[in-house]
Coordinates of C-alpha atoms in Angstrom, one line a residue:
M1 CA 0.0 0.0 0.0
N2 CA 2.9 2.4 0.6
C3 CA 4.3 1.8 -2.9
F4 CA 1.4 1.3 -5.3
L5 CA -2.1 2.7 -5.7
L6 CA -4.7 0.1 -5.0
P7 CA -7.7 0.0 -7.3
S8 CA -10.8 1.6 -5.7
T9 CA -12.8 -1.7 -6.1
I10 CA -10.3 -3.6 -4.0
C11 CA -10.3 -1.0 -1.3
S12 CA -14.1 -1.1 -1.2
E13 CA -14.1 -4.9 -1.0
I14 CA -11.6 -4.8 1.9
N15 CA -13.6 -2.1 3.7
S16 CA -16.7 -4.4 3.3
V17 CA -14.8 -7.4 4.8
I18 CA -13.6 -5.3 7.8
S19 CA -17.2 -4.0 8.3
T20 CA -18.6 -7.5 8.2
F21 CA -16.0 -8.7 10.7
W22 CA -16.7 -5.8 13.0
W23 CA -20.5 -6.2 13.2
G24 CA -20.2 -10.0 13.2
K25 CA -22.1 -12.9 11.6
D26 CA -24.9 -15.1 12.9
N27 CA -25.4 -18.5 11.1
G28 CA -23.5 -17.2 8.1
K29 CA -25.6 -14.1 7.8
T30 CA -24.1 -10.6 8.3
K31 CA -25.5 -8.8 11.4
L32 CA -27.2 -5.4 11.1
P33 CA -24.6 -2.6 10.7
W34 CA -25.9 0.0 13.0
V35 CA -23.5 2.8 11.9
A36 CA -22.4 3.6 8.4
W37 CA -18.8 2.7 7.6
N38 CA -17.8 6.2 6.7
R39 CA -19.0 7.3 10.1
L40 CA -17.0 4.6 11.8
S41 CA -14.0 5.9 9.9
L42 CA -14.1 9.2 11.7
P43 CA -11.4 9.6 14.4
K44 CA -12.3 8.7 17.9
R45 CA -12.0 12.4 18.9
E46 CA -14.7 13.2 16.3
G47 CA -17.1 10.5 17.5
G48 CA -16.1 7.6 15.3
L49 CA -14.0 4.5 15.9
G50 CA -10.9 5.5 13.9
F51 CA -11.2 2.9 11.2
K52 CA -9.3 3.9 8.1
D53 CA -10.8 4.6 4.7
L54 CA -8.3 2.3 2.8
Q55 CA -8.4 4.3 -0.4
K56 CA -7.5 7.6 1.4
F57 CA -5.1 5.8 3.7
N58 CA -3.4 4.3 0.6
K59 CA -2.9 7.8 -0.8
A60 CA -1.5 9.1 2.5
L61 CA 1.1 6.3 2.5
L62 CA 2.0 7.2 -1.1
A63 CA 2.4 10.8 -0.1
K64 CA 5.1 9.7 2.3
Q65 CA 7.1 8.4 -0.7
A66 CA 6.5 11.8 -2.4
W67 CA 7.8 13.6 0.7
R68 CA 11.0 11.5 0.7
I69 CA 11.6 12.3 -3.0
L70 CA 11.1 16.0 -2.3
K71 CA 13.3 16.2 0.8
N72 CA 16.0 13.7 -0.4
P73 CA 16.7 14.6 -4.0
S74 CA 20.0 12.9 -3.9
S75 CA 18.5 9.4 -3.1
L76 CA 18.8 6.7 -5.7
L77 CA 15.0 6.6 -6.3
A78 CA 14.7 10.4 -6.6
R79 CA 17.6 10.6 -9.1
L80 CA 16.2 7.8 -11.2
Y81 CA 12.7 9.4 -11.4
K82 CA 14.3 12.8 -12.1
T83 CA 16.2 11.3 -15.1
L84 CA 13.1 9.7 -16.4
Y85 CA 10.3 12.1 -15.7
Y86 CA 11.5 15.7 -14.8
P87 CA 15.1 16.2 -16.0
T88 CA 14.7 20.0 -16.5
S89 CA 12.1 20.8 -13.8
S90 CA 11.5 20.3 -10.1
Y91 CA 9.7 17.3 -8.6
L92 CA 6.6 19.4 -7.7
Q93 CA 6.3 20.4 -11.4
A94 CA 6.7 16.9 -12.7
L95 CA 3.9 15.4 -14.8
N96 CA 2.8 11.8 -15.2
G97 CA 4.2 11.3 -18.7
S98 CA 2.7 9.3 -21.5
A99 CA 4.4 6.0 -20.7
A100 CA 5.0 6.3 -17.0
S101 CA 5.4 3.3 -14.8
Y102 CA 2.7 2.3 -12.4
G103 CA 4.9 3.0 -9.5
W104 CA 5.5 6.6 -10.6
R105 CA 1.8 7.2 -11.3
S106 CA 1.0 5.9 -7.9
I107 CA 3.5 8.3 -6.2
Q108 CA 2.0 11.1 -8.3
E109 CA -1.3 10.4 -6.6
G110 CA 0.3 10.7 -3.3
K111 CA 1.9 14.0 -4.4
T112 CA -1.6 15.5 -4.8
I113 CA -2.1 15.0 -1.0
L114 CA 1.3 16.4 -0.2
Q115 CA 0.7 19.6 -2.2
Q116 CA -2.3 20.4 0.0
G117 CA -0.1 20.8 3.1
L118 CA 3.2 22.0 1.8
R119 CA 4.5 25.4 2.8
V120 CA 7.6 27.3 1.8
R121 CA 9.8 28.2 4.7
I122 CA 11.4 31.5 3.7
G123 CA 15.2 31.5 3.8
N124 CA 16.7 34.0 1.3
G125 CA 13.3 34.4 -0.4
E126 CA 14.9 34.5 -3.8
N127 CA 13.1 31.4 -5.2
T128 CA 9.6 31.8 -3.8
K129 CA 7.1 33.4 -6.0
I130 CA 4.6 35.6 -4.2
W131 CA 1.6 34.7 -6.4
E132 CA 2.4 31.1 -7.1
D133 CA 4.1 29.3 -4.2
P134 CA 2.3 28.5 -0.8
W135 CA 4.4 30.7 1.5
L136 CA 1.8 32.3 3.8
P137 CA 1.5 30.6 7.2
C138 CA -2.2 29.7 7.2
L139 CA -4.0 26.3 6.9
P140 CA -4.0 25.2 4.2
P141 CA -0.9 27.2 3.1
R142 CA -1.4 29.4 0.1
P143 CA 0.3 32.1 -2.1
A144 CA -0.7 35.7 -1.8
H145 CA -4.0 36.9 -3.3
G146 CA -4.8 40.1 -5.1
P147 CA -4.0 42.0 -8.3
I148 CA -0.9 40.4 -9.8
L149 CA 1.6 43.2 -10.6
D150 CA 4.5 41.0 -11.6
E151 CA 4.1 37.2 -11.9
E152 CA 7.8 36.6 -11.3
M153 CA 8.0 38.7 -8.1
T154 CA 9.6 36.8 -5.2
V155 CA 9.4 37.3 -1.5
S156 CA 12.9 38.8 -1.4
D157 CA 11.5 41.6 -3.6
L158 CA 9.4 42.7 -0.6
W159 CA 12.5 43.3 1.6
K160 CA 14.7 46.3 2.0
P161 CA 17.8 46.2 -0.1
N162 CA 20.4 43.8 1.4
I163 CA 18.4 43.5 4.6
R164 CA 15.9 40.8 5.5
E165 CA 13.2 43.2 6.7
W166 CA 9.9 44.1 5.1
D167 CA 10.1 47.3 3.0
P168 CA 7.0 49.1 4.2
I169 CA 6.4 50.9 0.8
V170 CA 6.7 47.7 -1.3
F171 CA 5.1 45.5 1.3
D172 CA 2.0 47.7 1.8
G173 CA 1.7 48.4 -1.9
V174 CA 1.8 44.7 -3.1
L175 CA 0.0 42.7 -0.5
N176 CA -3.6 43.1 0.7
P177 CA -4.2 43.7 4.4
E178 CA -5.1 40.1 5.1
D179 CA -1.9 38.8 3.5
Q180 CA 0.1 41.5 5.3
Q181 CA -1.0 40.2 8.7
L182 CA -0.1 36.7 7.8
A183 CA 3.3 37.7 6.4
K184 CA 4.1 39.7 9.5
T185 CA 3.9 36.6 11.6
L186 CA 6.9 35.1 9.8
Y187 CA 10.3 35.5 11.5
L188 CA 12.8 36.4 8.7
S189 CA 16.0 34.5 9.5
K190 CA 19.2 36.5 9.0
H191 CA 21.3 33.4 8.3
A192 CA 19.0 30.9 6.6
E193 CA 20.1 30.2 3.0
E194 CA 17.7 28.4 0.7
D195 CA 14.0 28.4 0.8
T196 CA 12.7 25.0 1.8
Y197 CA 9.5 23.1 1.9
V198 CA 7.9 22.1 5.2
W199 CA 4.7 20.2 6.1
A200 CA 2.2 22.6 7.7
Y201 CA 0.1 20.0 9.6
T202 CA 2.6 18.7 12.1
K203 CA 4.4 20.6 14.9
D204 CA 7.9 19.4 13.7
A205 CA 7.2 20.3 10.1
Q206 CA 7.7 16.7 8.9
Y207 CA 5.2 14.8 6.9
T208 CA 3.5 11.9 8.7
V209 CA 1.0 9.4 7.3
H210 CA -1.3 10.2 10.2
S211 CA -1.4 13.9 9.3
G212 CA -1.6 13.1 5.6
Y213 CA -4.7 11.0 6.2
W214 CA -6.2 13.8 8.2
V215 CA -5.7 16.1 5.3
T216 CA -7.5 13.7 2.9
T217 CA -10.5 13.6 5.2
H218 CA -10.7 17.3 6.3
V219 CA -9.0 19.6 3.8
D220 CA -10.7 20.8 0.6
V221 CA -13.7 18.6 1.3
Q222 CA -16.9 19.5 -0.5
D223 CA -20.1 20.1 1.4
N224 CA -21.7 16.9 0.1
E225 CA -18.6 15.0 1.3
I226 CA -18.7 16.1 4.9
I227 CA -19.3 13.1 7.2
Q228 CA -21.6 13.7 10.2
P229 CA -20.5 11.8 13.3
P230 CA -22.7 9.0 14.7
H231 CA -25.5 9.8 17.1
G232 CA -24.5 11.0 20.6
S233 CA -22.3 13.6 22.3
V234 CA -18.9 13.7 20.8
E235 CA -17.5 15.2 23.9
L236 CA -18.9 12.4 26.0
K237 CA -17.4 9.8 23.7
Q238 CA -14.0 11.5 24.0
K239 CA -14.2 10.9 27.8
I240 CA -15.1 7.3 27.2
W241 CA -11.8 6.6 25.5
K242 CA -9.9 8.1 28.5
L243 CA -11.6 5.8 31.0
K244 CA -9.3 3.2 32.7
V245 CA -11.6 0.4 31.8
A246 CA -11.4 -2.7 29.5
P247 CA -11.6 -2.0 25.8
K248 CA -14.8 -4.0 25.6
I249 CA -16.4 -1.7 28.1
Q250 CA -15.3 1.4 26.2
H251 CA -16.8 0.0 22.9
F252 CA -20.0 -1.0 24.7
L253 CA -20.4 2.6 26.1
W254 CA -19.7 4.0 22.6
R255 CA -22.4 1.8 21.1
C256 CA -24.8 2.9 23.9
L257 CA -24.3 6.5 22.9
S258 CA -24.3 5.9 19.2
D259 CA -27.7 4.1 19.1
A260 CA -25.8 1.0 17.9
L261 CA -27.5 -1.6 20.2
S262 CA -30.4 -3.8 19.2
T263 CA -33.0 -2.5 21.5
A264 CA -36.7 -2.8 20.6
T265 CA -37.1 0.9 19.9
L266 CA -34.0 1.1 17.7
L267 CA -35.1 -2.0 15.8
R268 CA -38.3 -0.3 14.9
T269 CA -36.4 2.7 13.5
R270 CA -34.9 0.2 11.0
N271 CA -38.4 -0.9 10.0
I272 CA -38.0 -4.2 11.8
P273 CA -41.3 -5.2 13.4
A274 CA -40.7 -5.5 17.2
D275 CA -42.7 -4.9 20.3
P276 CA -41.3 -1.7 21.7
T277 CA -42.2 -2.6 25.3
C278 CA -39.5 -3.9 27.6
Q279 CA -40.0 -7.7 27.9
R280 CA -38.7 -7.7 31.5
C281 CA -40.8 -5.1 33.2
C282 CA -43.6 -4.7 30.6
Q283 CA -44.0 -1.1 31.7
E284 CA -41.9 1.2 29.4
E285 CA -40.4 1.2 26.0
E286 CA -37.1 -0.6 25.7
T287 CA -34.5 2.1 25.2
V288 CA -30.8 1.9 26.1
N289 CA -31.4 4.1 29.1
H290 CA -34.3 2.1 30.3
I291 CA -32.4 -1.2 30.0
L292 CA -29.4 0.1 32.0
F293 CA -31.0 2.4 34.5
T294 CA -34.8 2.6 34.9
C295 CA -36.0 -0.9 34.3
T296 CA -37.0 -2.6 37.6
Y297 CA -34.4 -5.3 37.0
A298 CA -31.7 -2.8 36.5
Q299 CA -32.7 -0.9 39.6
M300 CA -32.5 -4.1 41.6
V301 CA -29.0 -4.7 40.4
W302 CA -27.9 -1.1 41.3
R303 CA -29.4 -1.6 44.8
C304 CA -27.3 -4.7 45.2
V305 CA -24.1 -2.8 44.6
N306 CA -22.7 -1.8 48.0
I307 CA -22.2 1.8 46.9
N308 CA -24.5 4.7 47.6
F309 CA -24.9 6.5 44.2
G310 CA -27.5 8.7 45.7
S311 CA -29.4 10.6 42.9
L312 CA -26.7 10.0 40.3
L313 CA -28.7 7.7 38.1
V314 CA -32.3 8.9 38.1
S315 CA -32.4 10.8 34.8
D316 CA -34.4 9.5 31.9
N317 CA -31.6 10.7 29.6
L318 CA -28.8 8.4 28.9
E319 CA -26.2 11.1 28.3
D320 CA -27.1 12.8 31.6
N321 CA -26.5 9.5 33.5
L322 CA -23.2 8.9 31.8
N323 CA -22.1 12.4 32.4
R324 CA -22.7 12.0 36.1
L325 CA -20.7 8.8 36.1
M326 CA -17.9 10.7 34.3
E327 CA -17.9 13.4 37.0
L328 CA -17.6 10.6 39.6
Q329 CA -14.2 9.8 38.1
K330 CA -12.9 13.1 39.4
V331 CA -13.7 12.4 43.0
Q332 CA -10.3 11.2 44.3
N333 CA -11.5 10.2 47.8
I334 CA -13.6 7.4 46.3
P335 CA -11.6 4.2 45.7
L336 CA -10.8 3.5 42.1
S337 CA -12.8 0.3 42.1
N338 CA -16.0 2.1 43.2
R339 CA -15.5 4.8 40.5
L340 CA -15.2 2.2 37.7
L341 CA -17.7 -0.3 39.0
P342 CA -20.8 1.4 37.4
F343 CA -19.5 0.7 33.9
W344 CA -19.0 -3.0 34.6
I345 CA -22.5 -3.1 36.2
M346 CA -23.9 -1.6 33.0
W347 CA -22.1 -4.3 31.0
R348 CA -23.5 -7.1 33.3
I349 CA -27.1 -5.7 33.0
W350 CA -26.8 -5.7 29.2
K351 CA -25.5 -9.2 29.1
S352 CA -28.2 -10.3 31.5
R353 CA -30.8 -8.7 29.3
N354 CA -29.5 -10.7 26.3
A355 CA -29.5 -13.9 28.2
F356 CA -33.1 -13.3 29.3
L357 CA -34.3 -12.6 25.7
F358 CA -32.4 -15.1 23.7
Q359 CA -31.6 -17.9 26.2
K360 CA -34.6 -17.6 28.5
K361 CA -32.3 -17.3 31.5
D362 CA -33.3 -15.0 34.4
Y363 CA -30.2 -14.2 36.4
D364 CA -30.4 -13.1 40.0
P365 CA -29.7 -9.3 40.4
A366 CA -27.5 -9.8 43.4
C367 CA -25.4 -12.4 41.5
E368 CA -25.0 -9.9 38.6
A369 CA -23.9 -7.2 41.0
R370 CA -21.3 -9.6 42.5
K371 CA -20.0 -10.5 39.0
G372 CA -19.6 -6.9 38.2
T373 CA -17.7 -6.2 41.4
Y374 CA -15.5 -9.2 40.8
D375 CA -14.8 -8.2 37.2
V376 CA -13.7 -4.6 38.1
Q377 CA -11.4 -5.8 40.8
E378 CA -9.9 -8.4 38.5
W379 CA -9.3 -5.6 35.9
I380 CA -7.6 -3.4 38.5
D381 CA -5.4 -6.2 39.8
T382 CA -4.3 -7.1 36.3
N383 CA -3.3 -3.5 35.7
A384 CA -1.9 -2.9 39.2
T385 CA 1.4 -1.6 37.8
S386 CA -0.2 1.7 36.6
P387 CA 0.0 4.7 38.9
E388 CA -3.8 5.1 38.8
A389 CA -4.4 1.5 39.9
N390 CA -2.1 2.0 42.9
H391 CA -3.9 5.2 43.8
D392 CA -0.8 7.3 43.3
P393 CA -1.3 10.4 41.2
P394 CA 1.2 10.5 38.3
L395 CA 4.0 13.1 38.4
S396 CA 3.8 15.7 35.7
S397 CA 7.0 15.4 33.7
G398 CA 9.1 15.0 36.8
H399 CA 8.9 18.7 37.7
S400 CA 6.6 18.6 40.6
N401 CA 8.8 17.1 43.3
E402 CA 10.4 19.2 46.0
H403 CA 13.9 19.2 44.5
T404 CA 13.0 20.3 41.0
R405 CA 10.7 23.0 42.4
S406 CA 13.4 24.5 44.6
R407 CA 14.1 28.2 44.3
Q408 CA 17.8 27.6 44.9
W409 CA 20.0 29.0 42.1
I410 CA 22.9 26.7 41.4
P411 CA 26.2 28.4 40.5
P412 CA 28.2 27.3 37.5
L413 CA 31.6 25.5 37.6
A414 CA 34.7 27.6 38.4
G415 CA 35.8 29.5 35.3
W416 CA 32.3 29.4 33.8
V417 CA 29.4 31.9 34.0
K418 CA 25.7 31.2 33.9
C419 CA 23.2 33.2 31.9
N420 CA 19.5 33.0 32.8
F421 CA 17.0 34.3 30.2
D422 CA 13.3 34.8 30.0
S423 CA 10.7 36.5 27.9
G424 CA 7.2 37.8 28.3
Y425 CA 4.4 37.2 25.8
V426 CA 1.2 39.2 25.5
R427 CA -1.0 38.4 22.5
G428 CA -1.4 41.3 20.1
R429 CA 1.3 43.4 21.7
S430 CA 3.6 45.1 19.2
F431 CA 6.9 44.0 21.0
T432 CA 8.3 41.1 23.0
N433 CA 10.0 42.0 26.3
T434 CA 13.0 39.8 27.3
G435 CA 15.6 39.8 30.0
W436 CA 18.9 38.1 30.7
I437 CA 21.4 38.0 33.6
V438 CA 25.0 36.7 33.9
R439 CA 26.5 35.5 37.1
D440 CA 29.8 33.8 38.0
N441 CA 30.4 30.8 40.2
R442 CA 30.2 33.0 43.3
G443 CA 26.8 34.4 42.4
K444 CA 28.2 37.8 41.5
V445 CA 26.4 39.7 38.8
I446 CA 28.6 40.3 35.8
R447 CA 26.0 41.8 33.4
F448 CA 22.3 41.9 32.9
G449 CA 20.0 43.5 30.4
G450 CA 16.6 43.8 28.8
A451 CA 15.3 44.4 25.4
K452 CA 12.2 45.1 23.4
L453 CA 12.2 42.7 20.4
Q454 CA 9.8 42.3 17.5
E455 CA 6.3 41.1 18.1
A456 CA 5.9 37.4 18.9
H457 CA 2.9 35.3 18.0
S458 CA 3.2 32.7 20.7
A459 CA 5.0 32.1 24.0
L460 CA 7.4 29.6 22.4
Q461 CA 8.4 32.2 19.7
A462 CA 8.9 34.8 22.5
E463 CA 11.2 32.5 24.4
A464 CA 13.1 31.6 21.3
M465 CA 13.7 35.3 20.5
G466 CA 14.8 35.8 24.1
L467 CA 17.4 33.0 23.8
L468 CA 18.6 34.4 20.5
H469 CA 19.1 37.8 22.1
A470 CA 20.9 36.3 25.1
L471 CA 23.3 34.5 22.8
Q472 CA 24.0 37.7 20.9
M473 CA 24.6 39.7 24.1
I474 CA 26.9 37.0 25.5
W475 CA 29.0 36.9 22.3
T476 CA 29.1 40.7 22.1
H477 CA 30.5 41.0 25.6
G478 CA 33.2 38.4 25.0
L479 CA 32.0 35.7 27.3
R480 CA 32.7 32.2 26.0
F481 CA 32.4 29.6 28.7
V482 CA 28.7 29.9 29.4
T483 CA 25.8 27.8 30.7
F484 CA 22.4 29.1 29.5
E485 CA 19.3 28.4 31.5
G486 CA 15.7 28.9 30.5
D487 CA 12.3 27.8 31.8
N488 CA 10.6 26.8 28.5
W489 CA 11.1 23.0 28.3
E490 CA 9.9 22.7 24.7
L491 CA 12.4 25.2 23.4
I492 CA 15.3 23.7 25.4
K493 CA 14.5 20.3 24.0
L494 CA 14.2 21.5 20.4
V495 CA 17.6 23.2 20.5
N496 CA 19.4 20.4 22.3
T497 CA 18.0 17.6 20.1
M498 CA 18.5 19.6 16.8
G499 CA 14.7 19.3 16.3
D500 CA 12.5 21.3 14.0
H501 CA 9.3 23.3 14.6
N502 CA 6.8 24.6 12.2
E503 CA 6.4 27.9 14.0
I504 CA 10.0 28.8 14.9
G505 CA 12.0 26.9 12.4
T506 CA 13.7 30.0 11.0
L507 CA 14.4 31.2 14.5
L508 CA 16.1 27.9 15.3
V509 CA 18.4 28.5 12.3
D510 CA 19.6 31.8 13.8
I511 CA 19.9 30.3 17.3
R512 CA 22.1 27.5 16.0
F513 CA 24.2 30.0 14.0
W514 CA 25.1 31.9 17.2
M515 CA 25.6 28.8 19.2
K516 CA 28.4 27.8 16.8
K517 CA 30.1 31.0 17.7
L518 CA 30.0 29.8 21.3
P519 CA 31.5 26.3 21.1
Y520 CA 31.9 26.0 24.9
M521 CA 28.3 26.8 25.8
S522 CA 25.6 24.5 27.1
L523 CA 21.8 24.9 27.4
R524 CA 19.7 23.6 30.3
H525 CA 16.2 23.8 31.6
V526 CA 15.2 25.1 35.0
N527 CA 11.9 25.7 36.7
R528 CA 10.4 29.2 36.8
E529 CA 11.3 29.7 40.5
R530 CA 15.0 29.3 39.7
N531 CA 14.6 31.7 36.8
A532 CA 12.8 34.5 38.7
A533 CA 15.6 37.0 38.3
A534 CA 15.5 36.8 34.5
D535 CA 11.8 37.0 34.7
A536 CA 11.8 40.1 36.8
I537 CA 14.3 41.8 34.3
A538 CA 12.0 40.8 31.4
I539 CA 9.0 42.5 33.1
K540 CA 11.0 45.7 33.7
A541 CA 12.1 45.6 30.0
S542 CA 8.6 46.4 29.0
F543 CA 9.2 50.0 30.3
L544 CA 12.6 50.6 28.6
N545 CA 12.9 53.9 26.7
S546 CA 15.2 52.2 24.2
L547 CA 15.1 48.9 22.4
S548 CA 17.9 47.3 24.4
Q549 CA 19.9 48.2 27.5
T550 CA 22.8 46.5 29.4
F551 CA 23.8 47.1 33.0
T552 CA 26.5 45.9 35.4
I553 CA 25.3 47.1 38.8
P554 CA 22.0 45.5 40.0
P555 CA 19.4 48.0 41.3
Q556 CA 17.6 47.4 44.6
W557 CA 14.6 45.7 43.1
L558 CA 16.9 43.1 41.5
V559 CA 19.0 42.6 44.6
N560 CA 16.0 41.0 46.3
Y561 CA 16.3 38.1 43.8
L562 CA 20.0 37.7 44.2
Y563 CA 21.3 37.7 47.7
Y564 CA 19.5 35.0 49.4
P565 CA 22.0 32.1 49.4
Y566 CA 22.0 31.9 45.6
T567 CA 18.2 32.1 45.6
I568 CA 16.3 33.8 42.7

């Protein structure tokens, strides 16, 4: 599937086989499919079950091959295809050709998916055409719109001569207001060389089959192709998949909400003649909520459970009852077994109902309650290694223990200095305030400063600009053996692992350029408490009269963060 395009008839037949297997067979006859296959193919977060439409999934896999050819033009396969099909043009401009191989035509199908999510990351801007290439950072990426003054005009033509900054006269005269706002969110790298293609639908700017499949089902979809989710609250279904219960219980709850159980009332909606009255109590219509909560048999089972649910389960609405059970999961002073027990009780009631109707067996309510209690305890014991099962709340990324939350500033090694940096971010503000402070191994302040940088469009971008400014200041002042510390874990990880990021990719290029100028530097993460001095300087930087200032003697407001046995 990841090399060749499968015929649509084969994909349809495989989808049919999977659907038949899912709903099951009885005496060789396919059972009633309660939910359409295209609805089951919706992701779980959208109310479906996450089955794949094989034809679209096939194209998403082929798009991975197209991505590899685009990003690795020196590979053997890419060079072979270039020689055969696009010797004088780029891969994105390549056509099928009159006698193309089936492999090439298959990858070309994947390329159509790839082109819906490609964006040009601006480097020198010389090869990106304003009106043709998708360079604006929106979803899906697109070129600029408006009256075309010059078809060959590139992004670099919008800059000041020899400076990677927007020329206000040309910029305002060429782009419409909407495109101007989008273009201003781009950070123009001072050191990036070539313009490159990135994938707009992942955080790390790399194509994945998962994101490609999402594009095939969500981007550029016609109104008549929009798939409505199955019946029931999508938000409630999302909570179901987060429950720490057996998968069979999760799927049972999903079917309850999706009207995908063979109750008498639902059978009648499918034009199947059935008595709508509950065969057990003969008092009300047999709905899912009635079977599980309001039927006299169900109420007897609930009373046999040694837990006082109070007025939790008195509603005639199934979603209300399930929502109350979901809220119960948040009550930490209730044992885990008691919080999860209601879902196993619902399962036992449903199984008992089926045994009553189809096998003429009438199980004792107390026995069913005991079975449910045994089942949930067995499930918890089986999964006893998880923090939840042991009643221990999980630690969040290892930063919540006493040691890591310490306010104690740790001095660098002798002969080294430490630079703490931080930035502030306010959405819509025309500048980004940042601060940095350098101390030696005795805690003495060597230098500190603040700056007003260009507008940031996220907290991560603000922190990245703060790190870049700190690197530049350290190099300018001749410091070389430096440990940098910041409190944004995502940024520190990106820089240290040489990762990429869709939003700050060009910023990372400049950061790494300056890091090469400081070969004896290191970058570490600290909690916010240990970074309080840099944070205080960043706050004060908002009130600077100039764009950047550097100081050597700390004022009184900063001293309070410094001289408390290396505490900041």
